[in-house]
Amino acid sequence: YGQDNALVTSFETVLVDPPRAGLDTETCRLVAKYRHVMYISCNPEALLRDLEILSDTHEVLRFAVFDHFPFTRHIECGVLLSRRK
């Protein structure tokens, strides 16, 4: 939101639920500006890639796996991250 990121700095928490491909580079940069990130993912491989990027600025506080589709390979993951001090 604008060059001065006024909208970004007025909130502390962001919720992301990206498509199976995960977050693109620009979105990862934007998300990294928030104090808290709640990340919902349906693709553990894309989640791992994005967490490797976000781990430069954030640490994982909580991680949960949800099996909404028993007897299939599909799972949902929820991750709560907080900015490193």
mmCIF file of C-alpha atoms in Angstrom:
data_model
loop_
_atom_site.group_PDB
_atom_site.id
_atom_site.type_symbol
_atom_site.label_atom_id
_atom_site.label_comp_id
_atom_site.label_asym_id
_atom_site.label_seq_id
_atom_site.Cartn_x
_atom_site.Cartn_y
_atom_site.Cartn_z
ATOM 1 C CA TYR A 1 0.000 0.000 0.000
ATOM 2 C CA GLY A 2 1.889 3.030 -1.216
ATOM 3 C CA GLN A 3 5.583 3.769 -0.930
ATOM 4 C CA ASP A 4 5.412 4.697 2.759
ATOM 5 C CA ASN A 5 3.712 1.378 3.677
ATOM 6 C CA ALA A 6 1.183 3.272 5.797
ATOM 7 C CA LEU A 7 -1.341 0.446 5.685
ATOM 8 C CA VAL A 8 1.282 -2.179 6.509
ATOM 9 C CA THR A 9 2.505 -0.383 9.627
ATOM 10 C CA SER A 10 -0.969 0.249 11.021
ATOM 11 C CA PHE A 11 -1.521 -3.492 11.664
ATOM 12 C CA GLU A 12 0.620 -5.997 13.572
ATOM 13 C CA THR A 13 -0.792 -9.279 12.283
ATOM 14 C CA VAL A 14 -1.418 -10.678 8.822
ATOM 15 C CA LEU A 15 -3.226 -13.869 7.788
ATOM 16 C CA VAL A 16 -2.086 -15.558 4.589
ATOM 17 C CA ASP A 17 -3.729 -18.536 2.903
ATOM 18 C CA PRO A 18 -1.956 -18.758 -0.447
ATOM 19 C CA PRO A 19 -2.725 -21.098 -3.349
ATOM 20 C CA ARG A 20 -0.836 -24.411 -3.620
ATOM 21 C CA ALA A 21 2.123 -22.597 -5.207
ATOM 22 C CA GLY A 22 2.717 -20.654 -1.977
ATOM 23 C CA LEU A 23 3.650 -16.992 -1.648
ATOM 24 C CA ASP A 24 5.432 -15.146 -4.430
ATOM 25 C CA THR A 25 8.619 -13.232 -3.636
ATOM 26 C CA GLU A 26 6.959 -9.824 -3.358
ATOM 27 C CA THR A 27 4.262 -11.127 -1.020
ATOM 28 C CA CYS A 28 6.908 -12.793 1.192
ATOM 29 C CA ARG A 29 8.665 -9.421 1.462
ATOM 30 C CA LEU A 30 5.408 -7.698 2.380
ATOM 31 C CA VAL A 31 4.424 -10.370 4.940
ATOM 32 C CA ALA A 32 7.862 -10.136 6.590
ATOM 33 C CA LYS A 33 7.077 -6.547 7.626
ATOM 34 C CA TYR A 34 4.349 -7.654 10.047
ATOM 35 C CA ARG A 35 4.999 -8.502 13.683
ATOM 36 C CA HIS A 36 2.843 -11.657 13.603
ATOM 37 C CA VAL A 37 2.049 -13.932 10.666
ATOM 38 C CA MET A 38 -0.640 -16.603 10.626
ATOM 39 C CA TYR A 39 0.093 -18.842 7.644
ATOM 40 C CA ILE A 40 -2.417 -21.451 6.428
ATOM 41 C CA SER A 41 -1.140 -23.884 3.803
ATOM 42 C CA CYS A 42 -2.465 -26.807 1.783
ATOM 43 C CA ASN A 43 0.985 -27.580 0.342
ATOM 44 C CA PRO A 44 3.703 -28.543 2.849
ATOM 45 C CA GLU A 45 6.460 -28.182 0.219
ATOM 46 C CA ALA A 46 5.508 -24.584 -0.606
ATOM 47 C CA LEU A 47 5.105 -23.889 3.112
ATOM 48 C CA LEU A 48 8.630 -25.160 3.789
ATOM 49 C CA ARG A 49 10.049 -22.928 1.052
ATOM 50 C CA ASP A 50 8.208 -19.870 2.386
ATOM 51 C CA LEU A 51 9.171 -20.606 6.007
ATOM 52 C CA GLU A 52 12.823 -20.770 4.972
ATOM 53 C CA ILE A 53 12.465 -17.223 3.628
ATOM 54 C CA LEU A 54 10.416 -15.910 6.555
ATOM 55 C CA SER A 55 12.764 -17.489 9.124
ATOM 56 C CA ASP A 56 15.230 -14.674 8.400
ATOM 57 C CA THR A 57 12.854 -12.278 10.177
ATOM 58 C CA HIS A 58 10.413 -14.508 12.100
ATOM 59 C CA GLU A 59 10.351 -17.564 14.344
ATOM 60 C CA VAL A 60 7.710 -20.284 14.486
ATOM 61 C CA LEU A 61 5.683 -20.119 17.701
ATOM 62 C CA ARG A 62 3.028 -22.732 16.904
ATOM 63 C CA PHE A 63 2.543 -25.344 14.187
ATOM 64 C CA ALA A 64 -0.536 -27.512 13.627
ATOM 65 C CA VAL A 65 -1.484 -30.123 11.037
ATOM 66 C CA PHE A 66 -5.118 -30.720 10.111
ATOM 67 C CA ASP A 67 -6.289 -33.842 8.293
ATOM 68 C CA HIS A 68 -9.558 -32.635 6.780
ATOM 69 C CA PHE A 69 -9.484 -35.307 4.083
ATOM 70 C CA PRO A 70 -8.845 -38.710 5.715
ATOM 71 C CA PHE A 71 -7.480 -41.488 3.534
ATOM 72 C CA THR A 72 -5.927 -38.976 1.104
ATOM 73 C CA ARG A 73 -2.504 -37.327 0.927
ATOM 74 C CA HIS A 74 -3.992 -33.852 1.454
ATOM 75 C CA ILE A 75 -3.353 -31.997 4.707
ATOM 76 C CA GLU A 76 -3.680 -28.412 5.903
ATOM 77 C CA CYS A 77 -1.037 -26.747 8.059
ATOM 78 C CA GLY A 78 -1.375 -23.720 10.295
ATOM 79 C CA VAL A 79 1.703 -21.820 11.455
ATOM 80 C CA LEU A 80 1.948 -18.860 13.813
ATOM 81 C CA LEU A 81 5.120 -16.822 13.381
ATOM 82 C CA SER A 82 6.418 -13.881 15.382
ATOM 83 C CA ARG A 83 9.079 -11.346 14.441
ATOM 84 C CA ARG A 84 12.504 -12.108 15.894
ATOM 85 C CA LYS A 85 13.631 -9.662 18.547
#
